[in-house]
mmCIF file with all atom_site columns, C-alpha atoms and ligand atoms in Angstrom:
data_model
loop_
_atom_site.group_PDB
_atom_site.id
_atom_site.type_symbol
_atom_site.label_atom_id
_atom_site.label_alt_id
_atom_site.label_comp_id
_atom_site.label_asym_id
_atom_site.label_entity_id
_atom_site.label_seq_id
_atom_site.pdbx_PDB_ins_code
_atom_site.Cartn_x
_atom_site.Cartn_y
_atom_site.Cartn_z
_atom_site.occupancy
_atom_site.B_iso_or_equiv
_atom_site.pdbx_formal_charge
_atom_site.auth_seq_id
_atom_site.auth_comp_id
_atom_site.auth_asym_id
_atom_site.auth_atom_id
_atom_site.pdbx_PDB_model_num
ATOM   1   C  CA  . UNK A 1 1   ? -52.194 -39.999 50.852 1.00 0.00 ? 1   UNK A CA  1
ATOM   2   C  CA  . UNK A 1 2   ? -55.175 -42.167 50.288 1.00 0.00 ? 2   UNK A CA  1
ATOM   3   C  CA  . UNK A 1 3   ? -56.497 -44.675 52.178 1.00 0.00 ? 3   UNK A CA  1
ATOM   4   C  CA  . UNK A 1 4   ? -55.240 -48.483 51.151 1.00 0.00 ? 4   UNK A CA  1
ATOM   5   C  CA  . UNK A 1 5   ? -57.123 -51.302 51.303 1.00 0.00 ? 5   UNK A CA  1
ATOM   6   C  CA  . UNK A 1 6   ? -55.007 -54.254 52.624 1.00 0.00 ? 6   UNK A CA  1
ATOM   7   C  CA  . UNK A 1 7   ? -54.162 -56.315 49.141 1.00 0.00 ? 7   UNK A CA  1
ATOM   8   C  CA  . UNK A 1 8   ? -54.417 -59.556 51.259 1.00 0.00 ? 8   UNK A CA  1
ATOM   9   C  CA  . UNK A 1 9   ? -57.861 -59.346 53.459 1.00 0.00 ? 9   UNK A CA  1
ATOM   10  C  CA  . UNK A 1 10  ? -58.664 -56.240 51.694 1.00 0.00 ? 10  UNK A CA  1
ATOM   11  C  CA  . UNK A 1 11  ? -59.556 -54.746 55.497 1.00 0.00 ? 11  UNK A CA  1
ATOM   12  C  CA  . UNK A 1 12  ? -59.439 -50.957 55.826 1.00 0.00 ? 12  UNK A CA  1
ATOM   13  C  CA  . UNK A 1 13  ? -58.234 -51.366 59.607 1.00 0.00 ? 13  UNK A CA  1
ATOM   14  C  CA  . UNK A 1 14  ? -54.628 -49.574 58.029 1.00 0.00 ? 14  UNK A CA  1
ATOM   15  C  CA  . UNK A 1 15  ? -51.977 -48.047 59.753 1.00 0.00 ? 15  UNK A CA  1
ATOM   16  C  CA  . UNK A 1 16  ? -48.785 -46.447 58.973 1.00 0.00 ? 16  UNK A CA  1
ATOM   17  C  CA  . UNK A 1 17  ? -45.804 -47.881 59.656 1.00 0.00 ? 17  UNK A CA  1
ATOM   18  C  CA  . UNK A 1 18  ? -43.196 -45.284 61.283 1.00 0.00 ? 18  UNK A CA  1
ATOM   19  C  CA  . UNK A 1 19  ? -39.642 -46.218 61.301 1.00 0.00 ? 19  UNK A CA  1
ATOM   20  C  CA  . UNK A 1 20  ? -37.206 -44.696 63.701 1.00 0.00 ? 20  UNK A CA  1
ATOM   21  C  CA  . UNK A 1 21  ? -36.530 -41.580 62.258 1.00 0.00 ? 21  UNK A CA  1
ATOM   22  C  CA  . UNK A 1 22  ? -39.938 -40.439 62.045 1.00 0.00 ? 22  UNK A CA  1
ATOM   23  C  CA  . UNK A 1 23  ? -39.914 -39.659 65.647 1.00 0.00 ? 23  UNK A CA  1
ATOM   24  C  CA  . UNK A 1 24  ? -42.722 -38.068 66.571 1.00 0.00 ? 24  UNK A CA  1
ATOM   25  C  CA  . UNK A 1 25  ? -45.678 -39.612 63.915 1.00 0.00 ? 25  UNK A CA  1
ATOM   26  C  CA  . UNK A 1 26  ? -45.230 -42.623 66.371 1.00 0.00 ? 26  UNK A CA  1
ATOM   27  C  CA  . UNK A 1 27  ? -47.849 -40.587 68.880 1.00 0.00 ? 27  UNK A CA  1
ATOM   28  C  CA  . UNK A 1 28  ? -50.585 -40.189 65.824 1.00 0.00 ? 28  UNK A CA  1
ATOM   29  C  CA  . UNK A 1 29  ? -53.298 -42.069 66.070 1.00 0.00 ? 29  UNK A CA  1
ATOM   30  C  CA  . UNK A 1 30  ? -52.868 -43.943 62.269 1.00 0.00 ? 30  UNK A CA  1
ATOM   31  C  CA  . UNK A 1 31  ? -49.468 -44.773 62.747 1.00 0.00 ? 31  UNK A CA  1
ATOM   32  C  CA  . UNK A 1 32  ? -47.845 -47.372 64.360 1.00 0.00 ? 32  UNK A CA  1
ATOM   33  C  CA  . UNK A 1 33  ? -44.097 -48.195 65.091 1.00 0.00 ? 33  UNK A CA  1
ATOM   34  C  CA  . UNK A 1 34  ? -41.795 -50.680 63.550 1.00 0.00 ? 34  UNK A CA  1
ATOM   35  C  CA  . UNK A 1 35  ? -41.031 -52.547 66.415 1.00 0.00 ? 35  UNK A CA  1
ATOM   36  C  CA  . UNK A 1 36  ? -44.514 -52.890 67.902 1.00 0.00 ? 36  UNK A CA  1
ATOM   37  C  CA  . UNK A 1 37  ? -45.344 -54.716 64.557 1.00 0.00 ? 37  UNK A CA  1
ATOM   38  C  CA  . UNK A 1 38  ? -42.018 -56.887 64.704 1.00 0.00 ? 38  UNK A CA  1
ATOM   39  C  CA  . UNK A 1 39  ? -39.998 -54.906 61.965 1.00 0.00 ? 39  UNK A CA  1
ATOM   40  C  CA  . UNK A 1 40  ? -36.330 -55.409 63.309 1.00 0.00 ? 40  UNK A CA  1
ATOM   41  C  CA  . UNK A 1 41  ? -35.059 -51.250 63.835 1.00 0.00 ? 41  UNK A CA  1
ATOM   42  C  CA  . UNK A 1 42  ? -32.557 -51.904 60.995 1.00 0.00 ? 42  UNK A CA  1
ATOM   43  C  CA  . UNK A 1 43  ? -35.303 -53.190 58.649 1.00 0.00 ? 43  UNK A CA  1
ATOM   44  C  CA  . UNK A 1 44  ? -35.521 -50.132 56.388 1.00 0.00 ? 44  UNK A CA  1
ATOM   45  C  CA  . UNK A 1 45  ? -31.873 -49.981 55.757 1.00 0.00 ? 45  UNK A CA  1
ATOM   46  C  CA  . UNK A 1 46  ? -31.050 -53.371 55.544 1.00 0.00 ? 46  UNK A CA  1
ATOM   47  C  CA  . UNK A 1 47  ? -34.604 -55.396 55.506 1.00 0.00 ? 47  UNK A CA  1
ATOM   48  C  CA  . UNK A 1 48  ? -35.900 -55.305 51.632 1.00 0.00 ? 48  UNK A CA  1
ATOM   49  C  CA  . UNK A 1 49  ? -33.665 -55.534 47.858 1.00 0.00 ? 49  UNK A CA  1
ATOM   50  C  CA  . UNK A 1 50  ? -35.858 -56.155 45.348 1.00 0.00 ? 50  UNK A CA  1
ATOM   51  C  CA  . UNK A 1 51  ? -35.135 -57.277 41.993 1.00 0.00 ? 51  UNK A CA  1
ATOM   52  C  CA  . UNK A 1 52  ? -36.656 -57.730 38.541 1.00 0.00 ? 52  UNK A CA  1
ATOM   53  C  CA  . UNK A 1 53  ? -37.891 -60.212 36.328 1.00 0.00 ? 53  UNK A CA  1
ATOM   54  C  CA  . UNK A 1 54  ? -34.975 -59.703 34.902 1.00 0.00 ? 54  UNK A CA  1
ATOM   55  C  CA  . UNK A 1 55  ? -32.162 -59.127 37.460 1.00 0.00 ? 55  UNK A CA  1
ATOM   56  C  CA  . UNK A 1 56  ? -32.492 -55.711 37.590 1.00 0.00 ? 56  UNK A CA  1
ATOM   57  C  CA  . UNK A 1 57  ? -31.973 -54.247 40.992 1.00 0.00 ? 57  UNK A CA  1
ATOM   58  C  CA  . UNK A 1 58  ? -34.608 -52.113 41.642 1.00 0.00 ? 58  UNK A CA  1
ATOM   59  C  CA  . UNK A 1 59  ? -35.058 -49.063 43.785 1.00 0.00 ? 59  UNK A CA  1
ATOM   60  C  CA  . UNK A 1 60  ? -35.738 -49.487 47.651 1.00 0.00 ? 60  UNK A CA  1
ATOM   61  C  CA  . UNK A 1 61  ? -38.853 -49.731 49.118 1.00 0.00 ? 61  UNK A CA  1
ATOM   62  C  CA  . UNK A 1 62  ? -40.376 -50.871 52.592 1.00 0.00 ? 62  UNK A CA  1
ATOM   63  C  CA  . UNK A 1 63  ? -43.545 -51.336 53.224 1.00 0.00 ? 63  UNK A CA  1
ATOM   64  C  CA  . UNK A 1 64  ? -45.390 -48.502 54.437 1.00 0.00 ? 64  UNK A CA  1
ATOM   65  C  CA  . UNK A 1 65  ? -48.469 -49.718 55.840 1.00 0.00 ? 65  UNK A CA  1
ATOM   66  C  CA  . UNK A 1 66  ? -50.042 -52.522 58.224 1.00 0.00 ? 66  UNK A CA  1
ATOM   67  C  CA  . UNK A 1 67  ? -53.068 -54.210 58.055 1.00 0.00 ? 67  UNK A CA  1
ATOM   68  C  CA  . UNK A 1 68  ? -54.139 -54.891 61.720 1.00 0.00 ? 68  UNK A CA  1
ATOM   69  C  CA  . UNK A 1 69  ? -56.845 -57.726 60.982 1.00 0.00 ? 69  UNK A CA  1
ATOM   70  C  CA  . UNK A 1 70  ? -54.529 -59.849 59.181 1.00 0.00 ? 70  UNK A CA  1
ATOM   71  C  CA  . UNK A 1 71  ? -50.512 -59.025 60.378 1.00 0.00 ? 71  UNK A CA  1
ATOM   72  C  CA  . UNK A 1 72  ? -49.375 -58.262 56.846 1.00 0.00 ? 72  UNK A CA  1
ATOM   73  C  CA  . UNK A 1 73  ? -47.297 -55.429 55.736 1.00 0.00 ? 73  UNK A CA  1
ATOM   74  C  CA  . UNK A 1 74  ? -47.434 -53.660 52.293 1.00 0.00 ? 74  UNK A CA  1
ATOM   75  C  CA  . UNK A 1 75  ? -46.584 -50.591 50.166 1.00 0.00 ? 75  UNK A CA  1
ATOM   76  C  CA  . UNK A 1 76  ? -49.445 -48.422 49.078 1.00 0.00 ? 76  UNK A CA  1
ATOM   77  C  CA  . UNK A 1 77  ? -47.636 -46.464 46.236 1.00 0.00 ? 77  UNK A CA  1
ATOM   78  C  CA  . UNK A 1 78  ? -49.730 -46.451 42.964 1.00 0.00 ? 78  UNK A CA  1
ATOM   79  C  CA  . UNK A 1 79  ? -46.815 -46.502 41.015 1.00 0.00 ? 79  UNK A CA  1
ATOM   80  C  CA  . UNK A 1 80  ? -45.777 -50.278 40.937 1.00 0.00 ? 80  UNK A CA  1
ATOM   81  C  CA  . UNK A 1 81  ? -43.170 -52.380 39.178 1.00 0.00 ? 81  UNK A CA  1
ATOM   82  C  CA  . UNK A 1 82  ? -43.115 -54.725 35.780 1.00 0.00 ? 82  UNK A CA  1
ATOM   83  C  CA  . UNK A 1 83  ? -42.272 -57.624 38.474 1.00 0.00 ? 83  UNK A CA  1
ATOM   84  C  CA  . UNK A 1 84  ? -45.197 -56.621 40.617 1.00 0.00 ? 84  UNK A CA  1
ATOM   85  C  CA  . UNK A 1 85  ? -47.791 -57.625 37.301 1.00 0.00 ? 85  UNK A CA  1
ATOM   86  C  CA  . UNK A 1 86  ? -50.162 -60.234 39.125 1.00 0.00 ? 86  UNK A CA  1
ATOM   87  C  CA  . UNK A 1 87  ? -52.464 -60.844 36.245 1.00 0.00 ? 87  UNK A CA  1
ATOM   88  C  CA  . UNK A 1 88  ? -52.947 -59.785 32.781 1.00 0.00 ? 88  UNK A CA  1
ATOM   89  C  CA  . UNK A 1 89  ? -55.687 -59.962 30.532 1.00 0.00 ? 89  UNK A CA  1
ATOM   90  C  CA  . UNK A 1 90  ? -55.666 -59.251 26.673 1.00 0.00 ? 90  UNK A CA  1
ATOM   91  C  CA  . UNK A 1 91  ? -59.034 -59.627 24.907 1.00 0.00 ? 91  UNK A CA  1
ATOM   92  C  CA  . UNK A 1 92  ? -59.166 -58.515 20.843 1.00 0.00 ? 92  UNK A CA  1
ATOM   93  C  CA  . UNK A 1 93  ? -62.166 -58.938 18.585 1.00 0.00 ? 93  UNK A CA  1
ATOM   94  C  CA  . UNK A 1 94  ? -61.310 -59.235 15.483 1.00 0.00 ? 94  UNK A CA  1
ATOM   95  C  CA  . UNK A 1 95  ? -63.193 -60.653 12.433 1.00 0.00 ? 95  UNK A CA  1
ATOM   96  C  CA  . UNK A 1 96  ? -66.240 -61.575 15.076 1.00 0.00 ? 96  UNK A CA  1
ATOM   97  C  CA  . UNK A 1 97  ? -64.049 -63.758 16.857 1.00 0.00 ? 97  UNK A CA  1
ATOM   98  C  CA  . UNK A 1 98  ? -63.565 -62.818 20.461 1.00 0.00 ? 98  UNK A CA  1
ATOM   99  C  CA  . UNK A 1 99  ? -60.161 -63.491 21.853 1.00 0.00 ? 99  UNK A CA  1
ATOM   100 C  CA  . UNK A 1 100 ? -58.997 -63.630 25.226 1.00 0.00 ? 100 UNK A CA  1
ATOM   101 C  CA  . UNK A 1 101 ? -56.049 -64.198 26.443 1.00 0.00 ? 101 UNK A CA  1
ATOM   102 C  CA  . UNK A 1 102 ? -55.109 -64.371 30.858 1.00 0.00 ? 102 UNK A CA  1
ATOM   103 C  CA  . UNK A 1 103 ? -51.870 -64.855 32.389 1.00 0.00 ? 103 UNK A CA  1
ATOM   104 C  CA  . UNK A 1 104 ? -52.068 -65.434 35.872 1.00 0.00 ? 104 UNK A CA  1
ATOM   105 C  CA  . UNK A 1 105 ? -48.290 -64.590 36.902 1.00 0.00 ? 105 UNK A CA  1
ATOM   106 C  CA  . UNK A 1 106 ? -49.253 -64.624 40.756 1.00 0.00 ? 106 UNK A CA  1
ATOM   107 C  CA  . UNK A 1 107 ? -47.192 -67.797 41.423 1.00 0.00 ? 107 UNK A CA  1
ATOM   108 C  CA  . UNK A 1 108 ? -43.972 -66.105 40.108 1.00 0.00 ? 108 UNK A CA  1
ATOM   109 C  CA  . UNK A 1 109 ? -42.524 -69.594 39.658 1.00 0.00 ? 109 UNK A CA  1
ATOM   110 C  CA  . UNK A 1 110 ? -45.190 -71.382 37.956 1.00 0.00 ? 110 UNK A CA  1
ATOM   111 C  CA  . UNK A 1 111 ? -46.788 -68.943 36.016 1.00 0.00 ? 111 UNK A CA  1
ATOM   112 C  CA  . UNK A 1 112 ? -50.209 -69.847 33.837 1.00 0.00 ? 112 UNK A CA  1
ATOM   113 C  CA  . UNK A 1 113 ? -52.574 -68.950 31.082 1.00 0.00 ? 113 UNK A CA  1
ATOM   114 C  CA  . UNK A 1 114 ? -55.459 -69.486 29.821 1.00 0.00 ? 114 UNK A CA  1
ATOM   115 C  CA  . UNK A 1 115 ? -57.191 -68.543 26.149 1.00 0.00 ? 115 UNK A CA  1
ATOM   116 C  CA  . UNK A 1 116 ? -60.779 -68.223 25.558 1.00 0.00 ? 116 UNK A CA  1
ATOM   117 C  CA  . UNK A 1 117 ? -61.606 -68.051 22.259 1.00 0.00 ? 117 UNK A CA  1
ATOM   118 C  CA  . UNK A 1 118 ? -66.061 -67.192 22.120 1.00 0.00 ? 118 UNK A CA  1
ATOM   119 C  CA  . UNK A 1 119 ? -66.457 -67.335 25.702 1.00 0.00 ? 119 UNK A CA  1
ATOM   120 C  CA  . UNK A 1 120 ? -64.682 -70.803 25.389 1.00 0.00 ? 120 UNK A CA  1
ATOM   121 C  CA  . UNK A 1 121 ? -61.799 -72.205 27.627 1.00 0.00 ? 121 UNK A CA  1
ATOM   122 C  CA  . UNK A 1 122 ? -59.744 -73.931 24.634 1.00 0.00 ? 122 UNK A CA  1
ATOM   123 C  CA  . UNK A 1 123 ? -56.720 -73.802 27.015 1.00 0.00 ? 123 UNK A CA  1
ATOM   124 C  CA  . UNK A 1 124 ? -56.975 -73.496 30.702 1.00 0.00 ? 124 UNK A CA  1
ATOM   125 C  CA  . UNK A 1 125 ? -54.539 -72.765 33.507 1.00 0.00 ? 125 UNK A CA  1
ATOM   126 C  CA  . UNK A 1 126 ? -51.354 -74.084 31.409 1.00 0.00 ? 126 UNK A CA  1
ATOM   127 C  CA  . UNK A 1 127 ? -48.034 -73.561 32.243 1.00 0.00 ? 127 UNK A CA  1
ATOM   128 C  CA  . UNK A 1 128 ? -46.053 -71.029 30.932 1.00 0.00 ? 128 UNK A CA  1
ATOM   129 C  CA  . UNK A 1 129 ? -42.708 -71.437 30.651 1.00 0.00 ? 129 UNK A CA  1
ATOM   130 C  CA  . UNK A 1 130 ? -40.543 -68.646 32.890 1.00 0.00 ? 130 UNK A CA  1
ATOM   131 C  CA  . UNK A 1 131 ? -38.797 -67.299 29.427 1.00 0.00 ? 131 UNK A CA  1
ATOM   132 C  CA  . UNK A 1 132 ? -42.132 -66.552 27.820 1.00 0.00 ? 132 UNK A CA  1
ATOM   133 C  CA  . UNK A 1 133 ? -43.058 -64.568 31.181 1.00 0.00 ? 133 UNK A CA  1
ATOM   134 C  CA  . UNK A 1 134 ? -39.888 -62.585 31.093 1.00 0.00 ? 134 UNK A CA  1
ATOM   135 C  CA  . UNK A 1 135 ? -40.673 -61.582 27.414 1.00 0.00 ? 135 UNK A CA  1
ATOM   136 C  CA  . UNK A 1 136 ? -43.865 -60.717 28.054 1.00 0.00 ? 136 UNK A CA  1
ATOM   137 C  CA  . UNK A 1 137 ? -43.321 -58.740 31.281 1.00 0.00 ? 137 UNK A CA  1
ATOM   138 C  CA  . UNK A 1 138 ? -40.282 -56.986 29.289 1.00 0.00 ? 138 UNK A CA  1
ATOM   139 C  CA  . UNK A 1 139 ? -42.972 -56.309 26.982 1.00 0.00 ? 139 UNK A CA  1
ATOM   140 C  CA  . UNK A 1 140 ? -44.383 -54.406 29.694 1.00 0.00 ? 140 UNK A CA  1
ATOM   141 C  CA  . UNK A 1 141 ? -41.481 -52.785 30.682 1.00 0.00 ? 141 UNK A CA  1
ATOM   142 C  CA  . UNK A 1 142 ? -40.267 -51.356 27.842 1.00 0.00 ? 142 UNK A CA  1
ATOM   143 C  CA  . UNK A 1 143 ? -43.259 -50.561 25.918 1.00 0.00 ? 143 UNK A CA  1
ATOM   144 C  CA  . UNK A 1 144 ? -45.355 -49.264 28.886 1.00 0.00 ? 144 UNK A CA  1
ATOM   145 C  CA  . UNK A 1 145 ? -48.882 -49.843 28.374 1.00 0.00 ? 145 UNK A CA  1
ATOM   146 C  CA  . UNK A 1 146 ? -49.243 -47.800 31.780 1.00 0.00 ? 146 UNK A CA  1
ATOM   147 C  CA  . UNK A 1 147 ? -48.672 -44.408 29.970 1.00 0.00 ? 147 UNK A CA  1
ATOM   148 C  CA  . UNK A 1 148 ? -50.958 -45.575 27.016 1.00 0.00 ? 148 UNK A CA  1
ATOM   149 C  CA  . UNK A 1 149 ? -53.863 -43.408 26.776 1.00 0.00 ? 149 UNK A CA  1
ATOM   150 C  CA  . UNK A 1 150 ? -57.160 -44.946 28.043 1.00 0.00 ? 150 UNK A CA  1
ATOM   151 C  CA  . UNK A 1 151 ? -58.357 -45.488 25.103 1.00 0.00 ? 151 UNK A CA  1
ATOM   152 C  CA  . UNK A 1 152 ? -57.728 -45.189 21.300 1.00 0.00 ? 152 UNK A CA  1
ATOM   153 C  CA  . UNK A 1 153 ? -60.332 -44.706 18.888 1.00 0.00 ? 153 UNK A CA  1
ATOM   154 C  CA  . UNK A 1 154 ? -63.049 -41.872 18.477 1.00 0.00 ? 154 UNK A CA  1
ATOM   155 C  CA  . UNK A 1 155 ? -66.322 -43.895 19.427 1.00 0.00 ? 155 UNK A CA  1
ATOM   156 C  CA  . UNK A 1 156 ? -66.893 -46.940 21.393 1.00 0.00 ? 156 UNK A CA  1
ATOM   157 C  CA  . UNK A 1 157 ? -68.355 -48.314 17.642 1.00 0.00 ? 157 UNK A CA  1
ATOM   158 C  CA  . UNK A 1 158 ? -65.643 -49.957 15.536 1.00 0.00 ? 158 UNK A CA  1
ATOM   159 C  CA  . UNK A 1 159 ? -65.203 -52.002 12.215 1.00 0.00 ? 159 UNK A CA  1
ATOM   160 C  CA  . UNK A 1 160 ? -62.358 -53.857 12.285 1.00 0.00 ? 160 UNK A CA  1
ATOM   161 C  CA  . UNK A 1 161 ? -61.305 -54.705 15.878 1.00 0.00 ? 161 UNK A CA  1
ATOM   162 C  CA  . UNK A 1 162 ? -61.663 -53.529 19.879 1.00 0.00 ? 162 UNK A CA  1
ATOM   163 C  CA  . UNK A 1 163 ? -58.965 -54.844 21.942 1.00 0.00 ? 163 UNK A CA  1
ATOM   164 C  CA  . UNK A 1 164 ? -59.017 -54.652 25.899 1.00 0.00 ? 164 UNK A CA  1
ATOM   165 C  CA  . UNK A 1 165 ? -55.947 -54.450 27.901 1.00 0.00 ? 165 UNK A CA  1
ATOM   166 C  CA  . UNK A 1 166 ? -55.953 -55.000 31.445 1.00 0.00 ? 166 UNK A CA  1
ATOM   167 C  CA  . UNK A 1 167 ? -53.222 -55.476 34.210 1.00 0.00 ? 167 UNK A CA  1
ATOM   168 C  CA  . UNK A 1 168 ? -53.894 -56.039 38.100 1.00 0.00 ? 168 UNK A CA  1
ATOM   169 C  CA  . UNK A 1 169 ? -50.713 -55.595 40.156 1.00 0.00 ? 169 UNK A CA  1
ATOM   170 C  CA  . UNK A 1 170 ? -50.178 -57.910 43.356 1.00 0.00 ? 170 UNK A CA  1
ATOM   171 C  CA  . UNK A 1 171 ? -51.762 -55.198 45.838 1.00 0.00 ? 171 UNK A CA  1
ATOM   172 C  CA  . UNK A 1 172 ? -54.752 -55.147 43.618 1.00 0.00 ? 172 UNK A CA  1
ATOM   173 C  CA  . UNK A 1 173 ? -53.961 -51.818 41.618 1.00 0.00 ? 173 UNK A CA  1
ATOM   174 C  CA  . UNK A 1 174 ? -54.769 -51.929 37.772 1.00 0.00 ? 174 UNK A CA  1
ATOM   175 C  CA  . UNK A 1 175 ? -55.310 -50.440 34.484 1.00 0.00 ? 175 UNK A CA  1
ATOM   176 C  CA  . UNK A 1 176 ? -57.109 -51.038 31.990 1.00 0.00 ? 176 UNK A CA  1
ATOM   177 C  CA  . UNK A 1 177 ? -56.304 -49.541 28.551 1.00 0.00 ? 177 UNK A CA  1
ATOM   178 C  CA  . UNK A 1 178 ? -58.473 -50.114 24.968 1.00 0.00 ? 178 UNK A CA  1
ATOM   179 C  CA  . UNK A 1 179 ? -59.023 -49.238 21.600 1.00 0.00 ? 179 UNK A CA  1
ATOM   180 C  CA  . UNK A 1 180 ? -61.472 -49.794 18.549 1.00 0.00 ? 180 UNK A CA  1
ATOM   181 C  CA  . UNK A 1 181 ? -59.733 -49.903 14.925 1.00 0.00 ? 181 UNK A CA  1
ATOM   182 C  CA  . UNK A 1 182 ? -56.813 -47.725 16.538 1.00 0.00 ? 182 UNK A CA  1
ATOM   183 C  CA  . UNK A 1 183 ? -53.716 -48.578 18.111 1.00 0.00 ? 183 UNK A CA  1
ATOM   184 C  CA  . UNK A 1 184 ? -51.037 -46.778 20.061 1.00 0.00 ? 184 UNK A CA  1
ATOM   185 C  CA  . UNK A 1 185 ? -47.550 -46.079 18.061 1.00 0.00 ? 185 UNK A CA  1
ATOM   186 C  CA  . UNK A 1 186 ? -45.818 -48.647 19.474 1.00 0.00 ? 186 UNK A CA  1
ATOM   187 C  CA  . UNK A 1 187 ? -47.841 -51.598 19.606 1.00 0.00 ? 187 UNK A CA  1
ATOM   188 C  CA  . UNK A 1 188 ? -45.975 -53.685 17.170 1.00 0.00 ? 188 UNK A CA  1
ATOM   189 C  CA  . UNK A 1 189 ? -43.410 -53.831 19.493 1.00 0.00 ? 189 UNK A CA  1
ATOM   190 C  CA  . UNK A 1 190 ? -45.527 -54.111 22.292 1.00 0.00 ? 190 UNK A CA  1
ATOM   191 C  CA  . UNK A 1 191 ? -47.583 -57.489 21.388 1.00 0.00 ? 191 UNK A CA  1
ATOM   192 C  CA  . UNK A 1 192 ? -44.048 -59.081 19.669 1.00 0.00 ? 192 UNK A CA  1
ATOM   193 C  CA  . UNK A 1 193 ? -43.880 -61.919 22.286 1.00 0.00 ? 193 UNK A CA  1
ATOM   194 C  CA  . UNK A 1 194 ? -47.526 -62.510 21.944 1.00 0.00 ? 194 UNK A CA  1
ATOM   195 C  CA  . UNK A 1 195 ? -47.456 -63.306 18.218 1.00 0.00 ? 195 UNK A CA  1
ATOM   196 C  CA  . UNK A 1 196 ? -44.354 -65.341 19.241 1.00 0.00 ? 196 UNK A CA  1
ATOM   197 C  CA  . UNK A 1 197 ? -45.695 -67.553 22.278 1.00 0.00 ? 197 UNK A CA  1
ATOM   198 C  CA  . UNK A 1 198 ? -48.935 -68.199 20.711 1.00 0.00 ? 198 UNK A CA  1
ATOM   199 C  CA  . UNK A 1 199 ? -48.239 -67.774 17.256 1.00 0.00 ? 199 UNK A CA  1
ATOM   200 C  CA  . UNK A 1 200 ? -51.450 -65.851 16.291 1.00 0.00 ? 200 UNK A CA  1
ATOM   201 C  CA  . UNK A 1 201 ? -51.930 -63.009 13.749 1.00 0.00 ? 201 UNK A CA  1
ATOM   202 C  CA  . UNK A 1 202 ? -54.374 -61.624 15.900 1.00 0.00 ? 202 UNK A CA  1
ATOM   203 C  CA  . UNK A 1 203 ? -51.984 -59.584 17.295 1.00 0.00 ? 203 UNK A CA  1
ATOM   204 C  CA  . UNK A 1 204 ? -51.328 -57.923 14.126 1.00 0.00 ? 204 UNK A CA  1
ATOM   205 C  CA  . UNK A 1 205 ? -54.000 -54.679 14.167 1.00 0.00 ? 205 UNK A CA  1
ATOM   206 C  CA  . UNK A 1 206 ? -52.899 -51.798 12.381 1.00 0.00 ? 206 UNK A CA  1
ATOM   207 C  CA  . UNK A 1 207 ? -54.631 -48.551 12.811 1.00 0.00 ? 207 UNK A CA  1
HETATM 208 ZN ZN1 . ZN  B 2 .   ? -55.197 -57.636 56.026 1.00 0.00 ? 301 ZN  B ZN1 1
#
C-alpha cells in the first residue's frame, strides 16, 4: 500500500490503524492500535455509516490510518466517493473566450462557486444552492468522469475548443481529465446541470 500523506497537515508521520482482529500487526512498527488512539473497540462495527449526497447508504469504511502530528484519522483508499468531491474545476475555451468555472463543495452545507471568465472573477465565492450541488455531484456519479480517458483529442493543438476537468477529493486525491475539439460519448449528459445552473451554451461541444 502506498504511503498517505495526512489530508489535514499533510505530515507523513502515518500509521496504521489495527483494530482488534488484526492481532498481531499491533507489534509492527507502522501500526498502531485502536484504543491507544481513542477508537472505542466497537468502532469498526458500529463507529462509521456513511451516506450520499443523495441518501444513498454507502458501503462501510473506517479509517485506516493516523496522522501522529495532528490526531486525525483518515482512509487512504484511492478509490473515493461522489460525496467525498471537495472541489471541482471546469475550464473550456471556446471561441477565444476562456471559461472557468470552481465549485468549492468543502463546506458540504454551504457550498460555493466562482466563474472566471479571461482570467476575470465575474462571480466569486457565491452560494450555491444544495439542489444544484446534488445535480451536479449526480452528474458525477452517474456519468463518471473518473473512468474518462485522460484526455480526448489527438494533439494538444485544437480549433474549436480545449476543456479541462479537474476534481480534488477531501483527502487531497484528484483527477484531472481534458480534451481539444473531442469529447467523451457521454458528455451531453454529463454537463446537463451545468447548462442548467448557469445557463450557458458553452457547455454544448460536440466532437
Ligand atoms: Zn496530520
Amino acid at each position: 500500500m502506498g504511503k498517505a500523506n495526512c489530508p489535514y497537515c499533510n505530515s507523513g508521520n502515518i500509521f496504521n490503524i489495527a483494530y482488534g482482529y488484526l492481532g498481531g500487526k499491533k507489534d509492527k512498527p507502522n501500526y498502531i492500535d485502536q484504543e491507544d488512539i481513542g477508537l472505542h473497540i466497537n468502532y469498526r462495527k458500529h463507529g462509521l455509516v456513511k451516506y450520499d449526497f443523495d441518501g444513498e447508504q454507502m458501503s462501510y469504511r473506517s479509517p485506516n490510518r493516523y496522522c501522529k502530528d495532528c490526531g486525525n484519522t483518515f482512509h487512504s483508499r484511492k478509490v473515493m466517493y461522489t460525496v467525498d468531491i471537495s472541489i471541482i474545476t471546469f475550464i473550456i475555451c471556446i471561441h477565444d473566450n476562456y471559461y472557468k468555472y470552481i465549485f468549492d463543495f468543502s463546506d458540504k452545507e454551504n457550498p460555493k462557486y466562482t466563474i472566471k471568465v479571461n482570467w476575470i472573477a465575474i462571480k466569486e465565492n457565491k452560494s450555491l444552492s444544495i439542489k444544484d450541488r446534488n445535480k451536479i455531484l449526480s452528474s458525477f456519479k452517474r456519468y463518471k468522469p473518473n473512468v474518462w480517458n485522460g484526455h480526448y483529442g489527438d494533439a494538444y493543438d485544437y480549433t474549436k475548443y480545449y476543456w479541462i476537468l479537474k476534481c480534488v477529493y477531501y483527502n487531497g486525491v484528484d483527477y484531472v481529465r481534458s480534451g481539444n475539439d473531442k469529447i467523451p460519448s457521454n458528455w451531453r449528459y454529463f454537463v446537463k446541470p451545468f447548462k442548467e445552473i448557469f445557463n450557458e451554451d458553452i457547455f454544448d461541444l460536440k466532437s
